[in-house]
């Protein structure tokens, strides 16, 4: 992960200021005064906004919270990747915490340059629309960054106590040398929604279509529905989601019935086309990616093991196509056997693959399921192979930060919490049918459990799970090793030891600590409950 340390930038900027005439050059103009001489400059800044956003949807931006949750187990060869999160032994000086935090604020700095400087650029009448779009993109990006910071470092939103509960540090000027206090949750979410409102207006005339690589008002609406859901504001969450669904611009994959034990043809299967080839109708916004220059942050959960595969190729007949994978984390038994227990769930055929794995000894192997959701687009692969579908997966694929399926889940959960059971059932079952899962007639609490399970299936490993457990006030203790009676069992030696946990719903580590290097510099930061002396 390429990280810019904003704290260092701020300190350096502070020394620069000491030698400047502040009356002549306002602080926010010293570095950026000449950033916008013309529309070409504005275009380059907008390209930077897109490039930075594209890098915030994978890798370290989703894996730490996913391995901290209950749907992954560490492979014995995981190399201690995010081990503090997996074992719930996080400390304030954790380097990952520091890198993610500073990365978001570095991105915010660039966004704030656009928001403060672009409006001052005088343009021709025929450039005004483009200028508005650039500014709308910046407001959208700022709202997205603030929301993601709030998910990690802000206290859980509670309408009754939002005026007192601490949120995040709101920075709206570039390269500030201030040492601000944390805003309240009320102020934090007011800022997020304000930025989304401005983005909505500025992007209202951007054409909308499935798989759009441009940020549109629909992407704004999708983010706003998500924000409202995590705020617990169910009525506006439902309304935003329903409006996107009712437009029918992003239809669900048609109902599909798979057969137990069947294999998919990615070139013919709609769900595989969406994930493996970046094609489909469900993507509200899908950032542009190419093979060389526009590469996203990848999520290394597939772990194609070329070394071991080559070793066995040399020992076995040339027509053997056994795949060997060595990912840092693998799905738990609860995921494979319970969550995806429907034999006709279309998603399972795309999201998981049954392969062999090893640790150090290439001769000592065992079969298990790995996550193939993020294996990568074959068109962006750099190596071919007779294995893994004809290429060596490298994880390079277009991010899918906003899909219509999430909106069905938001509509269903929000409707349930509003007491609107018919709509809760309606949107849940429409999604289930699309995925090859039978409709449910569950009622009451059982219906709510089905809604939560469906959300866990559909959004598996996309970075939501920890935050969902937190808002559902749901702890966990099970992370069982994979295995099924009379089928297969993965021996314990293929898993990293020492990660048994028993997490209560009120565990303070559901909210991360502010980085130690940040609190040492800014003593105005009050850390989250439980982290005060750590």
mmCIF file of C-alpha atoms in Angstrom, residues 28-412:
data_model
loop_
_atom_site.group_PDB
_atom_site.id
_atom_site.type_symbol
_atom_site.label_atom_id
_atom_site.label_comp_id
_atom_site.label_asym_id
_atom_site.label_seq_id
_atom_site.Cartn_x
_atom_site.Cartn_y
_atom_site.Cartn_z
ATOM 1 C CA UNK A 28 -4.121 27.606 1.885
ATOM 2 C CA UNK A 29 -2.708 29.184 -1.252
ATOM 3 C CA UNK A 30 1.037 28.742 -0.703
ATOM 4 C CA UNK A 31 1.236 25.309 -2.339
ATOM 5 C CA UNK A 32 -1.947 25.321 -4.382
ATOM 6 C CA UNK A 33 -2.447 28.907 -5.544
ATOM 7 C CA UNK A 34 -1.416 28.055 -9.066
ATOM 8 C CA UNK A 35 -2.911 24.578 -9.216
ATOM 9 C CA UNK A 36 -5.804 25.684 -11.386
ATOM 10 C CA UNK A 37 -4.607 27.848 -14.250
ATOM 11 C CA UNK A 38 -6.916 26.187 -16.765
ATOM 12 C CA UNK A 39 -9.271 23.274 -17.383
ATOM 13 C CA UNK A 40 -6.375 20.978 -18.239
ATOM 14 C CA UNK A 41 -5.091 21.454 -14.685
ATOM 15 C CA UNK A 42 -8.584 20.747 -13.394
ATOM 16 C CA UNK A 43 -8.749 17.561 -15.448
ATOM 17 C CA UNK A 44 -5.449 16.335 -14.034
ATOM 18 C CA UNK A 45 -6.639 16.915 -10.472
ATOM 19 C CA UNK A 46 -9.859 15.055 -11.278
ATOM 20 C CA UNK A 47 -7.863 12.150 -12.675
ATOM 21 C CA UNK A 48 -5.980 12.113 -9.390
ATOM 22 C CA UNK A 49 -9.252 11.984 -7.439
ATOM 23 C CA UNK A 50 -10.357 8.949 -9.462
ATOM 24 C CA UNK A 51 -6.982 7.247 -9.187
ATOM 25 C CA UNK A 52 -6.866 7.617 -5.412
ATOM 26 C CA UNK A 53 -10.460 6.471 -4.984
ATOM 27 C CA UNK A 54 -9.801 3.386 -7.116
ATOM 28 C CA UNK A 55 -7.080 2.370 -4.681
ATOM 29 C CA UNK A 56 -9.361 2.496 -1.620
ATOM 30 C CA UNK A 57 -11.560 -0.531 -2.375
ATOM 31 C CA UNK A 58 -9.289 -3.496 -1.760
ATOM 32 C CA UNK A 59 -6.309 -4.835 0.151
ATOM 33 C CA UNK A 60 -5.632 -2.986 3.385
ATOM 34 C CA UNK A 61 -8.878 -1.058 3.104
ATOM 35 C CA UNK A 62 -11.043 -4.170 3.548
ATOM 36 C CA UNK A 63 -8.880 -7.021 4.834
ATOM 37 C CA UNK A 64 -8.006 -5.780 8.358
ATOM 38 C CA UNK A 65 -11.663 -5.548 9.394
ATOM 39 C CA UNK A 66 -12.526 -8.780 7.568
ATOM 40 C CA UNK A 67 -9.837 -10.840 9.295
ATOM 41 C CA UNK A 68 -10.888 -9.258 12.594
ATOM 42 C CA UNK A 69 -14.414 -10.581 12.065
ATOM 43 C CA UNK A 70 -15.675 -14.173 12.102
ATOM 44 C CA UNK A 71 -15.606 -15.437 8.510
ATOM 45 C CA UNK A 72 -11.879 -16.111 7.966
ATOM 46 C CA UNK A 73 -9.156 -18.300 9.425
ATOM 47 C CA UNK A 74 -5.446 -17.647 9.034
ATOM 48 C CA UNK A 75 -3.590 -20.121 6.821
ATOM 49 C CA UNK A 76 -0.416 -21.531 8.396
ATOM 50 C CA UNK A 77 1.584 -19.702 5.720
ATOM 51 C CA UNK A 78 -0.136 -16.325 6.238
ATOM 52 C CA UNK A 79 3.102 -14.596 7.208
ATOM 53 C CA UNK A 80 1.521 -12.729 10.153
ATOM 54 C CA UNK A 81 -0.478 -10.565 7.750
ATOM 55 C CA UNK A 82 -2.902 -8.539 9.897
ATOM 56 C CA UNK A 83 -2.312 -10.939 12.797
ATOM 57 C CA UNK A 84 -3.086 -8.259 15.413
ATOM 58 C CA UNK A 85 -6.526 -7.806 13.907
ATOM 59 C CA UNK A 86 -7.221 -11.522 13.590
ATOM 60 C CA UNK A 87 -6.243 -12.119 17.207
ATOM 61 C CA UNK A 88 -7.833 -8.945 18.604
ATOM 62 C CA UNK A 89 -4.489 -7.796 19.997
ATOM 63 C CA UNK A 90 -4.459 -4.414 18.252
ATOM 64 C CA UNK A 91 -2.425 -1.605 19.770
ATOM 65 C CA UNK A 92 -2.367 2.105 19.027
ATOM 66 C CA UNK A 93 1.119 1.864 17.518
ATOM 67 C CA UNK A 94 -0.011 -0.731 14.961
ATOM 68 C CA UNK A 95 1.553 0.201 11.611
ATOM 69 C CA UNK A 96 -1.528 -0.805 9.614
ATOM 70 C CA UNK A 97 -3.696 1.484 11.748
ATOM 71 C CA UNK A 98 -1.264 4.326 11.126
ATOM 72 C CA UNK A 99 -1.001 3.710 7.385
ATOM 73 C CA UNK A 100 -4.735 3.505 6.766
ATOM 74 C CA UNK A 101 -5.442 6.576 8.877
ATOM 75 C CA UNK A 102 -2.809 8.726 7.198
ATOM 76 C CA UNK A 103 -3.732 7.432 3.759
ATOM 77 C CA UNK A 104 -7.298 8.662 4.151
ATOM 78 C CA UNK A 105 -6.176 12.056 5.387
ATOM 79 C CA UNK A 106 -3.645 12.347 2.590
ATOM 80 C CA UNK A 107 -6.461 11.665 0.127
ATOM 81 C CA UNK A 108 -8.615 14.250 1.920
ATOM 82 C CA UNK A 109 -5.880 16.813 1.502
ATOM 83 C CA UNK A 110 -6.004 16.431 -2.282
ATOM 84 C CA UNK A 111 -9.795 16.534 -2.283
ATOM 85 C CA UNK A 112 -9.759 19.719 -0.230
ATOM 86 C CA UNK A 113 -7.423 21.315 -2.755
ATOM 87 C CA UNK A 114 -10.041 20.724 -5.436
ATOM 88 C CA UNK A 115 -12.943 21.902 -3.283
ATOM 89 C CA UNK A 116 -11.198 25.136 -2.228
ATOM 90 C CA UNK A 117 -9.385 25.996 -5.452
ATOM 91 C CA UNK A 118 -11.557 24.822 -8.342
ATOM 92 C CA UNK A 119 -14.474 27.218 -7.653
ATOM 93 C CA UNK A 120 -12.055 30.116 -8.150
ATOM 94 C CA UNK A 121 -11.225 29.006 -11.703
ATOM 95 C CA UNK A 122 -12.987 31.119 -14.311
ATOM 96 C CA UNK A 123 -14.080 28.996 -17.264
ATOM 97 C CA UNK A 124 -15.937 29.359 -20.516
ATOM 98 C CA UNK A 125 -19.649 28.684 -20.529
ATOM 99 C CA UNK A 126 -19.228 25.391 -22.357
ATOM 100 C CA UNK A 127 -16.764 24.190 -19.678
ATOM 101 C CA UNK A 128 -19.024 24.942 -16.718
ATOM 102 C CA UNK A 129 -20.709 21.520 -16.754
ATOM 103 C CA UNK A 130 -17.382 19.721 -16.737
ATOM 104 C CA UNK A 131 -16.165 21.950 -13.932
ATOM 105 C CA UNK A 132 -19.287 21.064 -11.940
ATOM 106 C CA UNK A 133 -18.613 17.372 -12.466
ATOM 107 C CA UNK A 134 -15.046 17.707 -11.238
ATOM 108 C CA UNK A 135 -16.260 19.509 -8.124
ATOM 109 C CA UNK A 136 -19.018 16.938 -7.591
ATOM 110 C CA UNK A 137 -16.479 14.124 -7.782
ATOM 111 C CA UNK A 138 -14.436 15.835 -5.079
ATOM 112 C CA UNK A 139 -17.420 16.236 -2.748
ATOM 113 C CA UNK A 140 -18.347 12.582 -3.302
ATOM 114 C CA UNK A 141 -14.783 11.484 -2.542
ATOM 115 C CA UNK A 142 -14.659 13.586 0.625
ATOM 116 C CA UNK A 143 -17.929 12.109 1.879
ATOM 117 C CA UNK A 144 -16.653 8.611 1.106
ATOM 118 C CA UNK A 145 -13.389 9.199 2.978
ATOM 119 C CA UNK A 146 -15.089 10.776 5.983
ATOM 120 C CA UNK A 147 -17.560 7.893 6.172
ATOM 121 C CA UNK A 148 -14.809 5.290 6.064
ATOM 122 C CA UNK A 149 -12.874 7.128 8.742
ATOM 123 C CA UNK A 150 -16.040 7.250 10.848
ATOM 124 C CA UNK A 151 -16.560 3.503 10.440
ATOM 125 C CA UNK A 152 -13.091 2.810 11.811
ATOM 126 C CA UNK A 153 -12.491 5.590 14.332
ATOM 127 C CA UNK A 154 -15.832 7.183 15.119
ATOM 128 C CA UNK A 155 -18.121 6.000 17.891
ATOM 129 C CA UNK A 156 -21.193 4.080 16.772
ATOM 130 C CA UNK A 157 -23.863 6.530 15.696
ATOM 131 C CA UNK A 158 -26.714 6.969 18.147
ATOM 132 C CA UNK A 159 -29.212 9.711 17.373
ATOM 133 C CA UNK A 160 -29.900 10.347 21.069
ATOM 134 C CA UNK A 161 -26.252 10.909 21.999
ATOM 135 C CA UNK A 162 -24.783 12.070 18.665
ATOM 136 C CA UNK A 163 -24.229 15.609 19.976
ATOM 137 C CA UNK A 164 -21.886 14.230 22.646
ATOM 138 C CA UNK A 165 -20.384 11.094 21.078
ATOM 139 C CA UNK A 166 -17.071 11.670 19.373
ATOM 140 C CA UNK A 167 -16.697 11.202 15.652
ATOM 141 C CA UNK A 168 -13.606 11.971 13.586
ATOM 142 C CA UNK A 169 -11.382 14.938 12.865
ATOM 143 C CA UNK A 170 -12.961 17.015 10.115
ATOM 144 C CA UNK A 171 -10.414 18.733 7.894
ATOM 145 C CA UNK A 172 -11.848 20.939 5.159
ATOM 146 C CA UNK A 173 -8.751 22.934 4.183
ATOM 147 C CA UNK A 174 -5.626 21.558 2.491
ATOM 148 C CA UNK A 175 -2.324 21.323 4.341
ATOM 149 C CA UNK A 176 -3.626 22.775 7.584
ATOM 150 C CA UNK A 177 -1.225 23.015 10.504
ATOM 151 C CA UNK A 178 -4.017 23.122 13.072
ATOM 152 C CA UNK A 179 -4.376 20.472 15.762
ATOM 153 C CA UNK A 180 -8.145 20.088 15.755
ATOM 154 C CA UNK A 181 -10.270 18.203 18.211
ATOM 155 C CA UNK A 182 -12.556 15.397 17.153
ATOM 156 C CA UNK A 183 -15.916 16.523 15.867
ATOM 157 C CA UNK A 184 -19.018 15.055 17.433
ATOM 158 C CA UNK A 185 -20.877 12.306 15.624
ATOM 159 C CA UNK A 186 -23.609 14.805 14.851
ATOM 160 C CA UNK A 187 -21.096 17.138 13.197
ATOM 161 C CA UNK A 188 -19.345 14.267 11.418
ATOM 162 C CA UNK A 189 -22.444 12.853 9.754
ATOM 163 C CA UNK A 190 -23.852 16.293 9.045
ATOM 164 C CA UNK A 191 -20.671 16.984 7.068
ATOM 165 C CA UNK A 192 -20.904 13.668 5.207
ATOM 166 C CA UNK A 193 -24.527 14.235 4.229
ATOM 167 C CA UNK A 194 -23.825 17.855 3.282
ATOM 168 C CA UNK A 195 -21.028 16.791 0.941
ATOM 169 C CA UNK A 196 -23.286 14.137 -0.596
ATOM 170 C CA UNK A 197 -26.027 16.709 -1.119
ATOM 171 C CA UNK A 198 -23.601 18.970 -2.991
ATOM 172 C CA UNK A 199 -22.261 16.050 -5.026
ATOM 173 C CA UNK A 200 -25.816 14.995 -5.901
ATOM 174 C CA UNK A 201 -26.608 18.442 -7.298
ATOM 175 C CA UNK A 202 -23.340 18.835 -9.204
ATOM 176 C CA UNK A 203 -23.515 15.356 -10.756
ATOM 177 C CA UNK A 204 -27.244 15.302 -11.496
ATOM 178 C CA UNK A 205 -26.726 15.453 -15.266
ATOM 179 C CA UNK A 206 -24.050 12.740 -15.502
ATOM 180 C CA UNK A 207 -25.538 9.950 -17.657
ATOM 181 C CA UNK A 208 -26.328 6.807 -15.692
ATOM 182 C CA UNK A 209 -25.862 3.244 -16.904
ATOM 183 C CA UNK A 210 -24.934 -0.151 -15.528
ATOM 184 C CA UNK A 211 -21.209 -0.522 -15.002
ATOM 185 C CA UNK A 212 -20.654 3.231 -15.185
ATOM 186 C CA UNK A 213 -16.997 4.168 -14.763
ATOM 187 C CA UNK A 214 -18.009 7.762 -13.991
ATOM 188 C CA UNK A 215 -19.288 8.861 -10.602
ATOM 189 C CA UNK A 216 -22.967 9.745 -11.006
ATOM 190 C CA UNK A 217 -25.835 10.921 -8.832
ATOM 191 C CA UNK A 218 -26.810 7.242 -8.542
ATOM 192 C CA UNK A 219 -23.451 6.447 -6.946
ATOM 193 C CA UNK A 220 -24.083 9.337 -4.557
ATOM 194 C CA UNK A 221 -27.497 7.897 -3.712
ATOM 195 C CA UNK A 222 -26.022 4.421 -3.143
ATOM 196 C CA UNK A 223 -23.449 5.815 -0.714
ATOM 197 C CA UNK A 224 -26.099 7.879 1.040
ATOM 198 C CA UNK A 225 -28.298 4.787 1.521
ATOM 199 C CA UNK A 226 -25.310 3.023 3.088
ATOM 200 C CA UNK A 227 -24.586 5.973 5.370
ATOM 201 C CA UNK A 228 -28.192 6.131 6.540
ATOM 202 C CA UNK A 229 -28.207 2.385 7.257
ATOM 203 C CA UNK A 230 -25.167 2.649 9.521
ATOM 204 C CA UNK A 231 -26.668 5.703 11.193
ATOM 205 C CA UNK A 232 -29.757 3.640 11.980
ATOM 206 C CA UNK A 233 -31.934 6.064 9.994
ATOM 207 C CA UNK A 234 -34.062 3.394 8.402
ATOM 208 C CA UNK A 235 -36.690 5.488 6.629
ATOM 209 C CA UNK A 236 -34.278 7.552 4.500
ATOM 210 C CA UNK A 237 -32.135 4.432 3.968
ATOM 211 C CA UNK A 238 -35.192 2.600 2.626
ATOM 212 C CA UNK A 239 -36.245 5.506 0.424
ATOM 213 C CA UNK A 240 -32.799 5.955 -1.124
ATOM 214 C CA UNK A 241 -32.415 2.227 -1.820
ATOM 215 C CA UNK A 242 -35.945 1.854 -3.179
ATOM 216 C CA UNK A 243 -35.482 4.765 -5.568
ATOM 217 C CA UNK A 244 -32.402 3.117 -7.063
ATOM 218 C CA UNK A 245 -34.164 -0.236 -7.338
ATOM 219 C CA UNK A 246 -37.304 1.216 -8.893
ATOM 220 C CA UNK A 247 -35.321 2.964 -11.644
ATOM 221 C CA UNK A 248 -34.448 -0.500 -12.995
ATOM 222 C CA UNK A 249 -31.238 0.899 -14.466
ATOM 223 C CA UNK A 250 -29.333 -1.841 -12.648
ATOM 224 C CA UNK A 251 -31.438 -5.022 -12.892
ATOM 225 C CA UNK A 252 -30.476 -8.053 -10.841
ATOM 226 C CA UNK A 253 -29.060 -11.060 -12.643
ATOM 227 C CA UNK A 254 -32.055 -13.118 -13.845
ATOM 228 C CA UNK A 255 -33.057 -16.004 -11.560
ATOM 229 C CA UNK A 256 -30.706 -18.914 -11.989
ATOM 230 C CA UNK A 257 -30.817 -22.468 -10.742
ATOM 231 C CA UNK A 258 -27.485 -24.216 -10.452
ATOM 232 C CA UNK A 259 -26.971 -27.918 -9.938
ATOM 233 C CA UNK A 260 -25.128 -29.422 -6.970
ATOM 234 C CA UNK A 261 -21.501 -30.127 -7.853
ATOM 235 C CA UNK A 262 -21.706 -28.279 -11.155
ATOM 236 C CA UNK A 263 -18.966 -26.063 -12.503
ATOM 237 C CA UNK A 264 -19.423 -22.703 -14.145
ATOM 238 C CA UNK A 265 -18.250 -21.435 -17.487
ATOM 239 C CA UNK A 266 -17.156 -17.890 -16.669
ATOM 240 C CA UNK A 267 -17.709 -16.754 -20.234
ATOM 241 C CA UNK A 268 -21.352 -17.820 -20.151
ATOM 242 C CA UNK A 269 -22.345 -17.285 -16.513
ATOM 243 C CA UNK A 270 -23.676 -13.828 -15.607
ATOM 244 C CA UNK A 271 -22.491 -13.833 -11.988
ATOM 245 C CA UNK A 272 -18.995 -14.954 -12.975
ATOM 246 C CA UNK A 273 -18.980 -12.363 -15.738
ATOM 247 C CA UNK A 274 -19.618 -9.665 -13.162
ATOM 248 C CA UNK A 275 -16.827 -10.699 -10.815
ATOM 249 C CA UNK A 276 -14.236 -12.190 -13.172
ATOM 250 C CA UNK A 277 -14.754 -10.101 -16.316
ATOM 251 C CA UNK A 278 -16.197 -6.875 -14.861
ATOM 252 C CA UNK A 279 -19.312 -7.176 -17.049
ATOM 253 C CA UNK A 280 -22.908 -7.020 -15.938
ATOM 254 C CA UNK A 281 -25.963 -4.980 -15.080
ATOM 255 C CA UNK A 282 -25.703 -4.698 -11.292
ATOM 256 C CA UNK A 283 -22.756 -2.325 -10.912
ATOM 257 C CA UNK A 284 -23.848 1.226 -10.095
ATOM 258 C CA UNK A 285 -20.273 2.476 -10.199
ATOM 259 C CA UNK A 286 -17.293 0.455 -11.356
ATOM 260 C CA UNK A 287 -14.029 2.432 -11.511
ATOM 261 C CA UNK A 288 -12.018 2.060 -14.684
ATOM 262 C CA UNK A 289 -9.107 -0.391 -14.607
ATOM 263 C CA UNK A 290 -6.577 -1.503 -17.176
ATOM 264 C CA UNK A 291 -3.673 -3.915 -17.295
ATOM 265 C CA UNK A 292 -0.765 -1.538 -16.821
ATOM 266 C CA UNK A 293 -1.525 2.030 -15.802
ATOM 267 C CA UNK A 294 -4.867 2.037 -13.991
ATOM 268 C CA UNK A 295 -4.351 -0.754 -11.459
ATOM 269 C CA UNK A 296 -6.499 -1.069 -8.325
ATOM 270 C CA UNK A 297 -5.452 -2.183 -4.868
ATOM 271 C CA UNK A 298 -5.812 -5.960 -4.992
ATOM 272 C CA UNK A 299 -7.259 -8.255 -2.332
ATOM 273 C CA UNK A 300 -4.953 -11.304 -1.999
ATOM 274 C CA UNK A 301 -7.445 -13.919 -0.816
ATOM 275 C CA UNK A 302 -7.021 -16.304 -3.768
ATOM 276 C CA UNK A 303 -3.304 -17.010 -3.446
ATOM 277 C CA UNK A 304 -2.462 -18.868 -6.660
ATOM 278 C CA UNK A 305 0.682 -20.831 -5.731
ATOM 279 C CA UNK A 306 2.715 -20.988 -8.924
ATOM 280 C CA UNK A 307 5.747 -22.531 -7.233
ATOM 281 C CA UNK A 308 3.912 -25.570 -5.842
ATOM 282 C CA UNK A 309 1.825 -25.971 -8.993
ATOM 283 C CA UNK A 310 4.969 -26.059 -11.126
ATOM 284 C CA UNK A 311 6.519 -28.598 -8.766
ATOM 285 C CA UNK A 312 3.576 -30.979 -9.144
ATOM 286 C CA UNK A 313 3.337 -30.396 -12.891
ATOM 287 C CA UNK A 314 6.817 -31.830 -13.196
ATOM 288 C CA UNK A 315 5.850 -34.908 -11.171
ATOM 289 C CA UNK A 316 2.447 -35.671 -12.668
ATOM 290 C CA UNK A 317 1.074 -36.327 -16.170
ATOM 291 C CA UNK A 318 0.805 -33.292 -18.395
ATOM 292 C CA UNK A 319 -2.983 -33.486 -18.455
ATOM 293 C CA UNK A 320 -3.257 -33.009 -14.675
ATOM 294 C CA UNK A 321 -4.762 -29.608 -13.854
ATOM 295 C CA UNK A 322 -4.811 -29.728 -10.051
ATOM 296 C CA UNK A 323 -4.695 -26.184 -8.690
ATOM 297 C CA UNK A 324 -2.543 -25.204 -5.693
ATOM 298 C CA UNK A 325 -3.291 -22.084 -3.722
ATOM 299 C CA UNK A 326 -1.719 -20.579 -0.631
ATOM 300 C CA UNK A 327 -3.781 -17.559 0.474
ATOM 301 C CA UNK A 328 -3.154 -15.818 3.803
ATOM 302 C CA UNK A 329 -6.733 -16.479 4.920
ATOM 303 C CA UNK A 330 -9.398 -19.047 4.041
ATOM 304 C CA UNK A 331 -13.147 -19.169 4.752
ATOM 305 C CA UNK A 332 -14.315 -20.796 7.963
ATOM 306 C CA UNK A 333 -16.380 -23.960 8.126
ATOM 307 C CA UNK A 334 -19.378 -21.856 9.196
ATOM 308 C CA UNK A 335 -19.147 -19.951 5.911
ATOM 309 C CA UNK A 336 -18.782 -22.982 3.652
ATOM 310 C CA UNK A 337 -21.105 -25.417 5.452
ATOM 311 C CA UNK A 338 -23.688 -23.137 7.075
ATOM 312 C CA UNK A 339 -23.876 -19.727 5.424
ATOM 313 C CA UNK A 340 -23.674 -21.171 1.916
ATOM 314 C CA UNK A 341 -25.542 -24.366 2.741
ATOM 315 C CA UNK A 342 -27.977 -24.104 -0.163
ATOM 316 C CA UNK A 343 -26.901 -26.515 -2.885
ATOM 317 C CA UNK A 344 -28.292 -24.173 -5.533
ATOM 318 C CA UNK A 345 -26.749 -20.887 -4.338
ATOM 319 C CA UNK A 346 -25.321 -19.526 -7.547
ATOM 320 C CA UNK A 347 -22.781 -17.352 -5.752
ATOM 321 C CA UNK A 348 -20.915 -20.250 -4.170
ATOM 322 C CA UNK A 349 -19.784 -21.504 -7.581
ATOM 323 C CA UNK A 350 -18.079 -18.171 -8.239
ATOM 324 C CA UNK A 351 -17.008 -17.077 -4.765
ATOM 325 C CA UNK A 352 -15.172 -20.259 -3.750
ATOM 326 C CA UNK A 353 -12.924 -22.841 -5.387
ATOM 327 C CA UNK A 354 -11.909 -26.270 -4.133
ATOM 328 C CA UNK A 355 -8.135 -26.555 -4.512
ATOM 329 C CA UNK A 356 -5.083 -28.050 -2.837
ATOM 330 C CA UNK A 357 -2.824 -26.194 -0.450
ATOM 331 C CA UNK A 358 0.534 -26.732 1.242
ATOM 332 C CA UNK A 359 2.563 -24.915 3.877
ATOM 333 C CA UNK A 360 6.324 -25.531 3.570
ATOM 334 C CA UNK A 361 6.498 -29.103 2.336
ATOM 335 C CA UNK A 362 5.161 -29.326 -1.222
ATOM 336 C CA UNK A 363 4.527 -33.036 -0.712
ATOM 337 C CA UNK A 364 2.294 -32.448 2.302
ATOM 338 C CA UNK A 365 -0.979 -31.191 0.843
ATOM 339 C CA UNK A 366 -4.678 -31.045 1.629
ATOM 340 C CA UNK A 367 -7.792 -29.933 -0.255
ATOM 341 C CA UNK A 368 -9.787 -26.938 0.956
ATOM 342 C CA UNK A 369 -11.953 -24.085 -0.258
ATOM 343 C CA UNK A 370 -10.384 -20.718 -1.048
ATOM 344 C CA UNK A 371 -12.029 -17.396 -1.892
ATOM 345 C CA UNK A 372 -12.080 -16.748 -5.636
ATOM 346 C CA UNK A 373 -14.229 -13.610 -5.540
ATOM 347 C CA UNK A 374 -11.183 -11.390 -6.044
ATOM 348 C CA UNK A 375 -9.006 -13.688 -8.176
ATOM 349 C CA UNK A 376 -8.780 -11.121 -10.959
ATOM 350 C CA UNK A 377 -9.888 -10.474 -14.510
ATOM 351 C CA UNK A 378 -8.168 -12.838 -17.018
ATOM 352 C CA UNK A 379 -7.802 -9.909 -19.398
ATOM 353 C CA UNK A 380 -5.477 -8.216 -16.896
ATOM 354 C CA UNK A 381 -3.338 -11.266 -16.171
ATOM 355 C CA UNK A 382 0.341 -11.162 -17.059
ATOM 356 C CA UNK A 383 0.997 -14.935 -17.028
ATOM 357 C CA UNK A 384 -0.841 -17.782 -18.720
ATOM 358 C CA UNK A 385 -1.236 -21.266 -17.305
ATOM 359 C CA UNK A 386 -3.136 -24.481 -17.888
ATOM 360 C CA UNK A 387 -4.316 -24.052 -14.290
ATOM 361 C CA UNK A 388 -6.788 -21.645 -12.676
ATOM 362 C CA UNK A 389 -8.857 -21.332 -15.825
ATOM 363 C CA UNK A 390 -5.979 -20.626 -18.193
ATOM 364 C CA UNK A 391 -4.133 -17.801 -16.427
ATOM 365 C CA UNK A 392 -2.279 -17.014 -13.216
ATOM 366 C CA UNK A 393 -4.756 -14.872 -11.228
ATOM 367 C CA UNK A 394 -3.170 -11.696 -9.864
ATOM 368 C CA UNK A 395 -6.227 -10.036 -8.313
ATOM 369 C CA UNK A 396 -6.363 -7.215 -10.854
ATOM 370 C CA UNK A 397 -10.039 -6.527 -11.525
ATOM 371 C CA UNK A 398 -12.347 -3.540 -11.441
ATOM 372 C CA UNK A 399 -13.570 -2.666 -7.927
ATOM 373 C CA UNK A 400 -17.322 -2.880 -7.431
ATOM 374 C CA UNK A 401 -17.946 -0.497 -4.528
ATOM 375 C CA UNK A 402 -21.644 -0.008 -5.254
ATOM 376 C CA UNK A 403 -23.891 -2.783 -6.567
ATOM 377 C CA UNK A 404 -27.661 -2.874 -6.721
ATOM 378 C CA UNK A 405 -27.678 -6.054 -4.626
ATOM 379 C CA UNK A 406 -26.562 -3.993 -1.623
ATOM 380 C CA UNK A 407 -29.550 -1.716 -2.167
ATOM 381 C CA UNK A 408 -31.936 -4.700 -2.028
ATOM 382 C CA UNK A 409 -30.331 -5.663 1.282
ATOM 383 C CA UNK A 410 -30.616 -2.119 2.633
ATOM 384 C CA UNK A 411 -34.257 -1.903 1.549
ATOM 385 C CA UNK A 412 -35.082 -5.236 3.179
#
